[in-house]
JSON list of C-alpha atoms in Angstrom, two decimals:
[
{"chain": "A", "resi": 561, "resn": "ASP", "atom": "CA", "xyz": [7.58, 16.09, -6.60]},
{"chain": "A", "resi": 562, "resn": "THR", "atom": "CA", "xyz": [7.64, 14.54, -3.12]},
{"chain": "A", "resi": 563, "resn": "GLU", "atom": "CA", "xyz": [3.92, 14.28, -2.67]},
{"chain": "A", "resi": 564, "resn": "VAL", "atom": "CA", "xyz": [1.47, 11.45, -2.26]},
{"chain": "A", "resi": 565, "resn": "THR", "atom": "CA", "xyz": [-2.06, 12.43, -3.18]},
{"chain": "A", "resi": 566, "resn": "GLN", "atom": "CA", "xyz": [-5.25, 10.74, -2.11]},
{"chain": "A", "resi": 567, "resn": "THR", "atom": "CA", "xyz": [-8.81, 11.18, -3.30]},
{"chain": "A", "resi": 568, "resn": "PRO", "atom": "CA", "xyz": [-11.38, 11.74, -2.05]},
{"chain": "A", "resi": 569, "resn": "LYS", "atom": "CA", "xyz": [-10.55, 13.56, 1.18]},
{"chain": "A", "resi": 570, "resn": "HIS", "atom": "CA", "xyz": [-13.84, 12.54, 2.76]},
{"chain": "A", "resi": 571, "resn": "LEU", "atom": "CA", "xyz": [-16.23, 9.74, 1.86]},
{"chain": "A", "resi": 572, "resn": "VAL", "atom": "CA", "xyz": [-19.56, 8.78, 3.34]},
{"chain": "A", "resi": 573, "resn": "MET", "atom": "CA", "xyz": [-21.06, 5.52, 2.16]},
{"chain": "A", "resi": 574, "resn": "GLY", "atom": "CA", "xyz": [-23.80, 3.11, 3.05]},
{"chain": "A", "resi": 575, "resn": "MET", "atom": "CA", "xyz": [-23.19, -0.53, 3.81]},
{"chain": "A", "resi": 576, "resn": "THR", "atom": "CA", "xyz": [-24.47, -1.60, 0.39]},
{"chain": "A", "resi": 577, "resn": "ASN", "atom": "CA", "xyz": [-22.42, 0.88, -1.63]},
{"chain": "A", "resi": 578, "resn": "LYS", "atom": "CA", "xyz": [-19.33, 0.23, -3.71]},
{"chain": "A", "resi": 579, "resn": "LYS", "atom": "CA", "xyz": [-16.69, 2.92, -3.71]},
{"chain": "A", "resi": 580, "resn": "SER", "atom": "CA", "xyz": [-12.98, 3.29, -4.39]},
{"chain": "A", "resi": 581, "resn": "LEU", "atom": "CA", "xyz": [-10.15, 5.20, -2.76]},
{"chain": "A", "resi": 582, "resn": "LYS", "atom": "CA", "xyz": [-7.34, 6.41, -4.97]},
{"chain": "A", "resi": 583, "resn": "CYS", "atom": "CA", "xyz": [-3.69, 7.14, -4.27]},
{"chain": "A", "resi": 584, "resn": "GLU", "atom": "CA", "xyz": [-1.00, 8.49, -6.56]},
{"chain": "A", "resi": 585, "resn": "GLN", "atom": "CA", "xyz": [2.71, 9.21, -6.29]},
{"chain": "A", "resi": 586, "resn": "HIS", "atom": "CA", "xyz": [5.24, 10.47, -8.83]},
{"chain": "A", "resi": 587, "resn": "MET", "atom": "CA", "xyz": [8.44, 9.91, -6.90]},
{"chain": "A", "resi": 588, "resn": "GLY", "atom": "CA", "xyz": [9.37, 6.76, -8.80]},
{"chain": "A", "resi": 589, "resn": "HIS", "atom": "CA", "xyz": [8.74, 4.66, -5.71]},
{"chain": "A", "resi": 590, "resn": "ARG", "atom": "CA", "xyz": [8.24, 0.95, -6.27]},
{"chain": "A", "resi": 591, "resn": "ALA", "atom": "CA", "xyz": [6.37, 0.15, -3.07]},
{"chain": "A", "resi": 592, "resn": "MET", "atom": "CA", "xyz": [2.96, 1.41, -2.01]},
{"chain": "A", "resi": 593, "resn": "TYR", "atom": "CA", "xyz": [0.96, 0.81, 1.14]},
{"chain": "A", "resi": 594, "resn": "TRP", "atom": "CA", "xyz": [-2.54, 1.06, 2.56]},
{"chain": "A", "resi": 595, "resn": "TYR", "atom": "CA", "xyz": [-3.03, 1.73, 6.26]},
{"chain": "A", "resi": 596, "resn": "LYS", "atom": "CA", "xyz": [-6.16, 2.04, 8.38]},
{"chain": "A", "resi": 597, "resn": "GLN", "atom": "CA", "xyz": [-6.13, 4.39, 11.34]},
{"chain": "A", "resi": 598, "resn": "LYS", "atom": "CA", "xyz": [-8.86, 4.65, 13.97]},
{"chain": "A", "resi": 599, "resn": "ALA", "atom": "CA", "xyz": [-9.10, 7.73, 16.16]},
{"chain": "A", "resi": 600, "resn": "LYS", "atom": "CA", "xyz": [-6.30, 8.02, 18.74]},
{"chain": "A", "resi": 601, "resn": "LYS", "atom": "CA", "xyz": [-4.71, 4.79, 17.50]},
{"chain": "A", "resi": 602, "resn": "PRO", "atom": "CA", "xyz": [-1.58, 4.11, 15.44]},
{"chain": "A", "resi": 603, "resn": "PRO", "atom": "CA", "xyz": [-1.85, 3.25, 11.76]},
{"chain": "A", "resi": 604, "resn": "GLU", "atom": "CA", "xyz": [-2.44, -0.42, 11.04]},
{"chain": "A", "resi": 605, "resn": "LEU", "atom": "CA", "xyz": [-0.89, -1.89, 7.93]},
{"chain": "A", "resi": 606, "resn": "MET", "atom": "CA", "xyz": [-3.39, -3.42, 5.51]},
{"chain": "A", "resi": 607, "resn": "PHE", "atom": "CA", "xyz": [-1.59, -4.09, 2.23]},
{"chain": "A", "resi": 608, "resn": "VAL", "atom": "CA", "xyz": [1.81, -3.65, 0.64]},
{"chain": "A", "resi": 609, "resn": "TYR", "atom": "CA", "xyz": [2.48, -3.63, -3.08]},
{"chain": "A", "resi": 610, "resn": "SER", "atom": "CA", "xyz": [6.02, -4.05, -4.31]},
{"chain": "A", "resi": 611, "resn": "TYR", "atom": "CA", "xyz": [6.76, -3.66, -8.00]},
{"chain": "A", "resi": 612, "resn": "GLU", "atom": "CA", "xyz": [3.00, -3.68, -8.62]},
{"chain": "A", "resi": 613, "resn": "LYS", "atom": "CA", "xyz": [2.55, -7.07, -6.99]},
{"chain": "A", "resi": 614, "resn": "LEU", "atom": "CA", "xyz": [0.76, -7.64, -3.71]},
{"chain": "A", "resi": 615, "resn": "SER", "atom": "CA", "xyz": [3.47, -8.64, -1.26]},
{"chain": "A", "resi": 616, "resn": "ILE", "atom": "CA", "xyz": [1.71, -8.28, 2.10]},
{"chain": "A", "resi": 617, "resn": "ASN", "atom": "CA", "xyz": [-1.94, -8.73, 3.03]},
{"chain": "A", "resi": 618, "resn": "GLU", "atom": "CA", "xyz": [-2.41, -8.40, 6.77]},
{"chain": "A", "resi": 619, "resn": "SER", "atom": "CA", "xyz": [-5.45, -10.70, 6.87]},
{"chain": "A", "resi": 620, "resn": "VAL", "atom": "CA", "xyz": [-7.72, -7.91, 5.71]},
{"chain": "A", "resi": 621, "resn": "PRO", "atom": "CA", "xyz": [-11.41, -8.84, 5.10]},
{"chain": "A", "resi": 622, "resn": "SER", "atom": "CA", "xyz": [-12.30, -9.38, 1.46]},
{"chain": "A", "resi": 623, "resn": "ARG", "atom": "CA", "xyz": [-14.66, -6.40, 1.49]},
{"chain": "A", "resi": 624, "resn": "PHE", "atom": "CA", "xyz": [-11.43, -4.42, 1.00]},
{"chain": "A", "resi": 625, "resn": "SER", "atom": "CA", "xyz": [-9.86, -5.12, -2.38]},
{"chain": "A", "resi": 626, "resn": "PRO", "atom": "CA", "xyz": [-6.59, -3.43, -3.37]},
{"chain": "A", "resi": 627, "resn": "GLU", "atom": "CA", "xyz": [-5.44, -2.82, -6.89]},
{"chain": "A", "resi": 628, "resn": "CYS", "atom": "CA", "xyz": [-2.19, -1.45, -8.29]},
{"chain": "A", "resi": 629, "resn": "PRO", "atom": "CA", "xyz": [-2.75, -0.58, -11.99]},
{"chain": "A", "resi": 630, "resn": "ASN", "atom": "CA", "xyz": [0.80, 0.76, -12.36]},
{"chain": "A", "resi": 631, "resn": "SER", "atom": "CA", "xyz": [3.72, 1.81, -10.23]},
{"chain": "A", "resi": 632, "resn": "SER", "atom": "CA", "xyz": [2.27, 5.27, -9.59]},
{"chain": "A", "resi": 633, "resn": "LEU", "atom": "CA", "xyz": [-1.30, 4.35, -8.72]},
{"chain": "A", "resi": 634, "resn": "LEU", "atom": "CA", "xyz": [-2.90, 2.43, -5.90]},
{"chain": "A", "resi": 635, "resn": "ASN", "atom": "CA", "xyz": [-6.61, 1.88, -5.44]},
{"chain": "A", "resi": 636, "resn": "LEU", "atom": "CA", "xyz": [-8.64, 0.43, -2.60]},
{"chain": "A", "resi": 637, "resn": "HIS", "atom": "CA", "xyz": [-12.04, -0.88, -3.65]},
{"chain": "A", "resi": 638, "resn": "LEU", "atom": "CA", "xyz": [-14.68, -0.96, -0.95]},
{"chain": "A", "resi": 639, "resn": "HIS", "atom": "CA", "xyz": [-17.79, -3.11, -0.94]},
{"chain": "A", "resi": 640, "resn": "ALA", "atom": "CA", "xyz": [-20.31, -4.05, 1.73]},
{"chain": "A", "resi": 641, "resn": "LEU", "atom": "CA", "xyz": [-18.45, -2.26, 4.48]},
{"chain": "A", "resi": 642, "resn": "GLN", "atom": "CA", "xyz": [-19.48, -2.21, 8.11]},
{"chain": "A", "resi": 643, "resn": "PRO", "atom": "CA", "xyz": [-19.78, 0.84, 10.40]},
{"chain": "A", "resi": 644, "resn": "GLU", "atom": "CA", "xyz": [-16.66, -0.31, 12.27]},
{"chain": "A", "resi": 645, "resn": "ASP", "atom": "CA", "xyz": [-14.71, 0.21, 9.05]},
{"chain": "A", "resi": 646, "resn": "SER", "atom": "CA", "xyz": [-15.10, 3.96, 9.51]},
{"chain": "A", "resi": 647, "resn": "ALA", "atom": "CA", "xyz": [-11.56, 5.32, 9.86]},
{"chain": "A", "resi": 648, "resn": "LEU", "atom": "CA", "xyz": [-8.83, 7.37, 8.23]},
{"chain": "A", "resi": 649, "resn": "TYR", "atom": "CA", "xyz": [-7.31, 5.44, 5.35]},
{"chain": "A", "resi": 650, "resn": "LEU", "atom": "CA", "xyz": [-3.73, 6.38, 4.63]},
{"chain": "A", "resi": 651, "resn": "CYS", "atom": "CA", "xyz": [-1.71, 5.62, 1.54]},
{"chain": "A", "resi": 652, "resn": "ALA", "atom": "CA", "xyz": [2.09, 5.65, 1.59]},
{"chain": "A", "resi": 653, "resn": "SER", "atom": "CA", "xyz": [4.94, 4.95, -0.75]},
{"chain": "A", "resi": 654, "resn": "SER", "atom": "CA", "xyz": [8.62, 4.14, -0.37]},
{"chain": "A", "resi": 655, "resn": "GLN", "atom": "CA", "xyz": [11.51, 3.68, -2.69]},
{"chain": "A", "resi": 656, "resn": "LEU", "atom": "CA", "xyz": [11.44, -0.07, -2.21]},
{"chain": "A", "resi": 657, "resn": "GLY", "atom": "CA", "xyz": [9.26, -2.32, -0.11]},
{"chain": "A", "resi": 658, "resn": "LEU", "atom": "CA", "xyz": [11.98, -3.01, 2.39]},
{"chain": "A", "resi": 659, "resn": "GLY", "atom": "CA", "xyz": [12.19, -2.10, 6.03]},
{"chain": "A", "resi": 660, "resn": "TYR", "atom": "CA", "xyz": [14.94, 0.48, 5.74]},
{"chain": "A", "resi": 661, "resn": "ASN", "atom": "CA", "xyz": [13.08, 2.83, 3.43]},
{"chain": "A", "resi": 662, "resn": "GLU", "atom": "CA", "xyz": [11.16, 5.69, 4.95]},
{"chain": "A", "resi": 663, "resn": "GLN", "atom": "CA", "xyz": [7.57, 5.98, 3.88]},
{"chain": "A", "resi": 664, "resn": "PHE", "atom": "CA", "xyz": [5.93, 9.07, 2.45]},
{"chain": "A", "resi": 665, "resn": "PHE", "atom": "CA", "xyz": [2.30, 9.41, 3.42]},
{"chain": "A", "resi": 666, "resn": "GLY", "atom": "CA", "xyz": [-0.69, 11.01, 1.77]},
{"chain": "A", "resi": 667, "resn": "PRO", "atom": "CA", "xyz": [-3.19, 13.16, 3.70]},
{"chain": "A", "resi": 668, "resn": "GLY", "atom": "CA", "xyz": [-5.63, 10.29, 3.97]},
{"chain": "A", "resi": 669, "resn": "THR", "atom": "CA", "xyz": [-9.28, 9.66, 3.17]},
{"chain": "A", "resi": 670, "resn": "ARG", "atom": "CA", "xyz": [-11.67, 9.96, 6.08]},
{"chain": "A", "resi": 671, "resn": "LEU", "atom": "CA", "xyz": [-14.27, 7.27, 5.55]},
{"chain": "A", "resi": 672, "resn": "THR", "atom": "CA", "xyz": [-17.62, 7.11, 7.30]},
{"chain": "A", "resi": 673, "resn": "VAL", "atom": "CA", "xyz": [-19.81, 4.03, 6.85]},
{"chain": "A", "resi": 674, "resn": "LEU", "atom": "CA", "xyz": [-23.43, 4.51, 7.77]},
{"chain": "B", "resi": 937, "resn": "ALA", "atom": "CA", "xyz": [7.86, -11.50, 19.33]},
{"chain": "B", "resi": 938, "resn": "GLN", "atom": "CA", "xyz": [8.24, -7.79, 18.77]},
{"chain": "B", "resi": 939, "resn": "LYS", "atom": "CA", "xyz": [7.10, -5.16, 21.22]},
{"chain": "B", "resi": 940, "resn": "VAL", "atom": "CA", "xyz": [7.07, -1.39, 20.76]},
{"chain": "B", "resi": 941, "resn": "THR", "atom": "CA", "xyz": [6.37, 0.73, 23.83]},
{"chain": "B", "resi": 942, "resn": "GLN", "atom": "CA", "xyz": [5.76, 4.44, 23.93]},
{"chain": "B", "resi": 943, "resn": "ALA", "atom": "CA", "xyz": [4.96, 4.82, 27.60]},
{"chain": "B", "resi": 944, "resn": "GLN", "atom": "CA", "xyz": [4.17, 8.53, 27.39]},
{"chain": "B", "resi": 945, "resn": "THR", "atom": "CA", "xyz": [0.61, 8.90, 26.16]},
{"chain": "B", "resi": 946, "resn": "GLU", "atom": "CA", "xyz": [0.39, 12.69, 26.39]},
{"chain": "B", "resi": 947, "resn": "ILE", "atom": "CA", "xyz": [2.97, 15.39, 27.12]},
{"chain": "B", "resi": 948, "resn": "SER", "atom": "CA", "xyz": [2.47, 19.12, 27.51]},
{"chain": "B", "resi": 949, "resn": "VAL", "atom": "CA", "xyz": [5.33, 21.59, 27.52]},
{"chain": "B", "resi": 950, "resn": "VAL", "atom": "CA", "xyz": [5.59, 25.34, 27.41]},
{"chain": "B", "resi": 951, "resn": "GLU", "atom": "CA", "xyz": [7.04, 26.82, 24.25]},
{"chain": "B", "resi": 952, "resn": "LYS", "atom": "CA", "xyz": [10.87, 26.90, 24.18]},
{"chain": "B", "resi": 953, "resn": "GLU", "atom": "CA", "xyz": [11.19, 24.01, 26.60]},
{"chain": "B", "resi": 954, "resn": "ASP", "atom": "CA", "xyz": [13.04, 20.88, 25.54]},
{"chain": "B", "resi": 955, "resn": "VAL", "atom": "CA", "xyz": [11.06, 17.64, 25.37]},
{"chain": "B", "resi": 956, "resn": "THR", "atom": "CA", "xyz": [12.15, 14.02, 25.03]},
{"chain": "B", "resi": 957, "resn": "LEU", "atom": "CA", "xyz": [9.89, 11.30, 23.64]},
{"chain": "B", "resi": 958, "resn": "ASP", "atom": "CA", "xyz": [10.63, 7.76, 24.70]},
{"chain": "B", "resi": 959, "resn": "CYS", "atom": "CA", "xyz": [10.41, 4.55, 22.69]},
{"chain": "B", "resi": 960, "resn": "VAL", "atom": "CA", "xyz": [11.43, 1.05, 23.67]},
{"chain": "B", "resi": 961, "resn": "TYR", "atom": "CA", "xyz": [11.62, -1.65, 21.03]},
{"chain": "B", "resi": 962, "resn": "GLU", "atom": "CA", "xyz": [12.09, -5.20, 22.20]},
{"chain": "B", "resi": 963, "resn": "THR", "atom": "CA", "xyz": [13.04, -7.77, 19.60]},
{"chain": "B", "resi": 964, "resn": "ARG", "atom": "CA", "xyz": [15.27, -10.76, 19.07]},
{"chain": "B", "resi": 965, "resn": "ASP", "atom": "CA", "xyz": [16.17, -9.54, 15.62]},
{"chain": "B", "resi": 966, "resn": "THR", "atom": "CA", "xyz": [19.68, -8.19, 15.29]},
{"chain": "B", "resi": 967, "resn": "THR", "atom": "CA", "xyz": [18.97, -6.14, 12.18]},
{"chain": "B", "resi": 968, "resn": "TYR", "atom": "CA", "xyz": [16.20, -3.59, 12.24]},
{"chain": "B", "resi": 969, "resn": "TYR", "atom": "CA", "xyz": [15.48, 0.04, 11.49]},
{"chain": "B", "resi": 970, "resn": "LEU", "atom": "CA", "xyz": [13.89, 2.60, 13.72]},
{"chain": "B", "resi": 971, "resn": "PHE", "atom": "CA", "xyz": [11.83, 5.50, 12.45]},
{"chain": "B", "resi": 972, "resn": "TRP", "atom": "CA", "xyz": [10.09, 8.45, 14.03]},
{"chain": "B", "resi": 973, "resn": "TYR", "atom": "CA", "xyz": [7.06, 9.92, 12.31]},
{"chain": "B", "resi": 974, "resn": "LYS", "atom": "CA", "xyz": [5.05, 13.00, 13.23]},
{"chain": "B", "resi": 975, "resn": "GLN", "atom": "CA", "xyz": [1.30, 13.30, 12.69]},
{"chain": "B", "resi": 976, "resn": "PRO", "atom": "CA", "xyz": [-0.01, 16.86, 13.08]},
{"chain": "B", "resi": 977, "resn": "PRO", "atom": "CA", "xyz": [-3.74, 17.53, 13.49]},
{"chain": "B", "resi": 978, "resn": "SER", "atom": "CA", "xyz": [-4.09, 17.64, 9.69]},
{"chain": "B", "resi": 979, "resn": "GLY", "atom": "CA", "xyz": [-3.58, 13.87, 9.71]},
{"chain": "B", "resi": 980, "resn": "GLU", "atom": "CA", "xyz": [-0.65, 13.43, 7.33]},
{"chain": "B", "resi": 981, "resn": "LEU", "atom": "CA", "xyz": [2.24, 11.42, 8.75]},
{"chain": "B", "resi": 982, "resn": "VAL", "atom": "CA", "xyz": [5.63, 13.00, 8.17]},
{"chain": "B", "resi": 983, "resn": "PHE", "atom": "CA", "xyz": [8.91, 11.09, 8.28]},
{"chain": "B", "resi": 984, "resn": "LEU", "atom": "CA", "xyz": [11.42, 12.59, 10.74]},
{"chain": "B", "resi": 985, "resn": "ILE", "atom": "CA", "xyz": [14.38, 10.30, 11.28]},
{"chain": "B", "resi": 986, "resn": "ARG", "atom": "CA", "xyz": [15.71, 6.80, 10.64]},
{"chain": "B", "resi": 987, "resn": "ARG", "atom": "CA", "xyz": [18.39, 4.80, 12.42]},
{"chain": "B", "resi": 988, "resn": "ASN", "atom": "CA", "xyz": [19.60, 1.26, 11.94]},
{"chain": "B", "resi": 989, "resn": "SER", "atom": "CA", "xyz": [20.34, -1.22, 14.69]},
{"chain": "B", "resi": 990, "resn": "PHE", "atom": "CA", "xyz": [24.07, -1.14, 14.04]},
{"chain": "B", "resi": 991, "resn": "ASP", "atom": "CA", "xyz": [24.51, 2.57, 14.51]},
{"chain": "B", "resi": 992, "resn": "GLU", "atom": "CA", "xyz": [24.37, 3.81, 18.08]},
{"chain": "B", "resi": 993, "resn": "GLN", "atom": "CA", "xyz": [25.85, 7.19, 17.34]},
{"chain": "B", "resi": 994, "resn": "ASN", "atom": "CA", "xyz": [23.65, 9.96, 18.63]},
{"chain": "B", "resi": 995, "resn": "GLU", "atom": "CA", "xyz": [22.85, 12.67, 16.14]},
{"chain": "B", "resi": 996, "resn": "ILE", "atom": "CA", "xyz": [21.55, 16.18, 16.01]},
{"chain": "B", "resi": 997, "resn": "SER", "atom": "CA", "xyz": [19.70, 17.77, 13.13]},
{"chain": "B", "resi": 998, "resn": "GLY", "atom": "CA", "xyz": [18.51, 21.28, 13.76]},
{"chain": "B", "resi": 999, "resn": "ARG", "atom": "CA", "xyz": [16.20, 21.21, 16.77]},
{"chain": "B", "resi": 1000, "resn": "TYR", "atom": "CA", "xyz": [15.92, 17.41, 16.64]},
{"chain": "B", "resi": 1001, "resn": "SER", "atom": "CA", "xyz": [18.27, 14.94, 18.26]},
{"chain": "B", "resi": 1002, "resn": "TRP", "atom": "CA", "xyz": [18.02, 11.26, 18.95]},
{"chain": "B", "resi": 1003, "resn": "ASN", "atom": "CA", "xyz": [19.59, 8.78, 21.26]},
{"chain": "B", "resi": 1004, "resn": "PHE", "atom": "CA", "xyz": [19.67, 5.07, 20.44]},
{"chain": "B", "resi": 1005, "resn": "GLN", "atom": "CA", "xyz": [20.90, 2.57, 23.01]},
{"chain": "B", "resi": 1006, "resn": "LYS", "atom": "CA", "xyz": [20.74, -1.01, 21.81]},
{"chain": "B", "resi": 1007, "resn": "SER", "atom": "CA", "xyz": [21.53, -2.41, 25.27]},
{"chain": "B", "resi": 1008, "resn": "THR", "atom": "CA", "xyz": [18.32, -0.96, 26.69]},
{"chain": "B", "resi": 1009, "resn": "SER", "atom": "CA", "xyz": [16.31, -1.16, 23.42]},
{"chain": "B", "resi": 1010, "resn": "SER", "atom": "CA", "xyz": [15.57, 2.54, 23.71]},
{"chain": "B", "resi": 1011, "resn": "PHE", "atom": "CA", "xyz": [15.29, 4.99, 20.85]},
{"chain": "B", "resi": 1012, "resn": "ASN", "atom": "CA", "xyz": [14.52, 8.42, 22.25]},
{"chain": "B", "resi": 1013, "resn": "PHE", "atom": "CA", "xyz": [13.81, 11.59, 20.34]},
{"chain": "B", "resi": 1014, "resn": "THR", "atom": "CA", "xyz": [14.40, 15.11, 21.67]},
{"chain": "B", "resi": 1015, "resn": "ILE", "atom": "CA", "xyz": [13.05, 18.41, 20.42]},
{"chain": "B", "resi": 1016, "resn": "THR", "atom": "CA", "xyz": [14.93, 21.41, 21.75]},
{"chain": "B", "resi": 1017, "resn": "ALA", "atom": "CA", "xyz": [13.35, 24.83, 22.07]},
{"chain": "B", "resi": 1018, "resn": "SER", "atom": "CA", "xyz": [9.91, 23.46, 21.27]},
{"chain": "B", "resi": 1019, "resn": "GLN", "atom": "CA", "xyz": [7.50, 25.49, 19.14]},
{"chain": "B", "resi": 1020, "resn": "VAL", "atom": "CA", "xyz": [3.72, 25.46, 18.86]},
{"chain": "B", "resi": 1021, "resn": "VAL", "atom": "CA", "xyz": [4.04, 23.88, 15.40]},
{"chain": "B", "resi": 1022, "resn": "ASP", "atom": "CA", "xyz": [5.64, 20.86, 17.06]},
{"chain": "B", "resi": 1023, "resn": "SER", "atom": "CA", "xyz": [2.25, 19.97, 18.54]},
{"chain": "B", "resi": 1024, "resn": "ALA", "atom": "CA", "xyz": [1.42, 16.59, 17.04]},
{"chain": "B", "resi": 1025, "resn": "VAL", "atom": "CA", "xyz": [1.31, 12.87, 17.71]},
{"chain": "B", "resi": 1026, "resn": "TYR", "atom": "CA", "xyz": [4.74, 11.28, 17.41]},
{"chain": "B", "resi": 1027, "resn": "PHE", "atom": "CA", "xyz": [5.05, 7.62, 16.46]},
{"chain": "B", "resi": 1028, "resn": "CYS", "atom": "CA", "xyz": [8.06, 5.40, 16.90]},
{"chain": "B", "resi": 1029, "resn": "ALA", "atom": "CA", "xyz": [8.02, 2.86, 14.05]},
{"chain": "B", "resi": 1030, "resn": "PRO", "atom": "CA", "xyz": [10.50, -0.01, 13.98]},
{"chain": "B", "resi": 1031, "resn": "THR", "atom": "CA", "xyz": [10.75, -2.25, 10.96]},
{"chain": "B", "resi": 1032, "resn": "THR", "atom": "CA", "xyz": [12.45, -5.55, 10.33]},
{"chain": "B", "resi": 1033, "resn": "GLY", "atom": "CA", "xyz": [12.60, -6.83, 6.79]},
{"chain": "B", "resi": 1034, "resn": "ASN", "atom": "CA", "xyz": [9.00, -6.66, 5.65]},
{"chain": "B", "resi": 1035, "resn": "GLN", "atom": "CA", "xyz": [7.45, -6.24, 9.07]},
{"chain": "B", "resi": 1036, "resn": "PHE", "atom": "CA", "xyz": [6.18, -2.76, 9.83]},
{"chain": "B", "resi": 1037, "resn": "TYR", "atom": "CA", "xyz": [5.16, -1.65, 13.31]},
{"chain": "B", "resi": 1038, "resn": "PHE", "atom": "CA", "xyz": [3.95, 1.59, 14.83]},
{"chain": "B", "resi": 1039, "resn": "GLY", "atom": "CA", "xyz": [4.05, 2.38, 18.52]},
{"chain": "B", "resi": 1040, "resn": "THR", "atom": "CA", "xyz": [0.92, 3.69, 20.20]},
{"chain": "B", "resi": 1041, "resn": "GLY", "atom": "CA", "xyz": [2.10, 7.27, 19.83]},
{"chain": "B", "resi": 1042, "resn": "THR", "atom": "CA", "xyz": [2.80, 10.20, 22.13]},
{"chain": "B", "resi": 1043, "resn": "SER", "atom": "CA", "xyz": [0.61, 13.26, 21.83]},
{"chain": "B", "resi": 1044, "resn": "LEU", "atom": "CA", "xyz": [2.70, 16.40, 22.32]},
{"chain": "B", "resi": 1045, "resn": "THR", "atom": "CA", "xyz": [1.09, 19.74, 23.05]},
{"chain": "B", "resi": 1046, "resn": "VAL", "atom": "CA", "xyz": [3.27, 22.82, 23.05]},
{"chain": "B", "resi": 1047, "resn": "ILE", "atom": "CA", "xyz": [1.62, 25.66, 24.93]},
{"chain": "B", "resi": 1048, "resn": "PRO", "atom": "CA", "xyz": [2.41, 29.19, 23.78]}
]
């Protein structure tokens, strides 16, 4: 199984809502990532988990809260988002959280904040 | 400071033409890895190739080939005999240690 799955595919939420994005992989990878991608822009790294511990937080606002319950699952909890947070949120995994490992990406969650 | 440049914003080619995508990565690091990813309209990024900074051998894999020249910091990617399914945004993505970068991307359109 070489797939990274993400749910939901689309999400529309108000600025006062609380929602969560989910990501799952069954490749035995020990590193997982969250990226944010605006239209016609490259992905921007948000968080990296390595061996279920947060190893990189790219100064992301606290309204985004990551969680890694186990090595196969990665969540992104959303609270009090702003309209400018509307974007494609991509999850990825790699064998290890080191630069030489290629990343496998999920199809993304397209988030709209009203 | 690191700098990734994909100077070509958009490229259009006619099917079966060859196309080369350019990437320049400027860094003072001596050890790094260079990746190319493809993002079709569906949105899912797909890993294509990886090279390390010590290996300047050019390689060919099917219709893909790549040329890495450390002296000019260039890591170019060529698709031969392009097909409509190659239409996508292509990102050059260098990494050093735990630093991950993506270039601005080149949008390739292959016209049937």
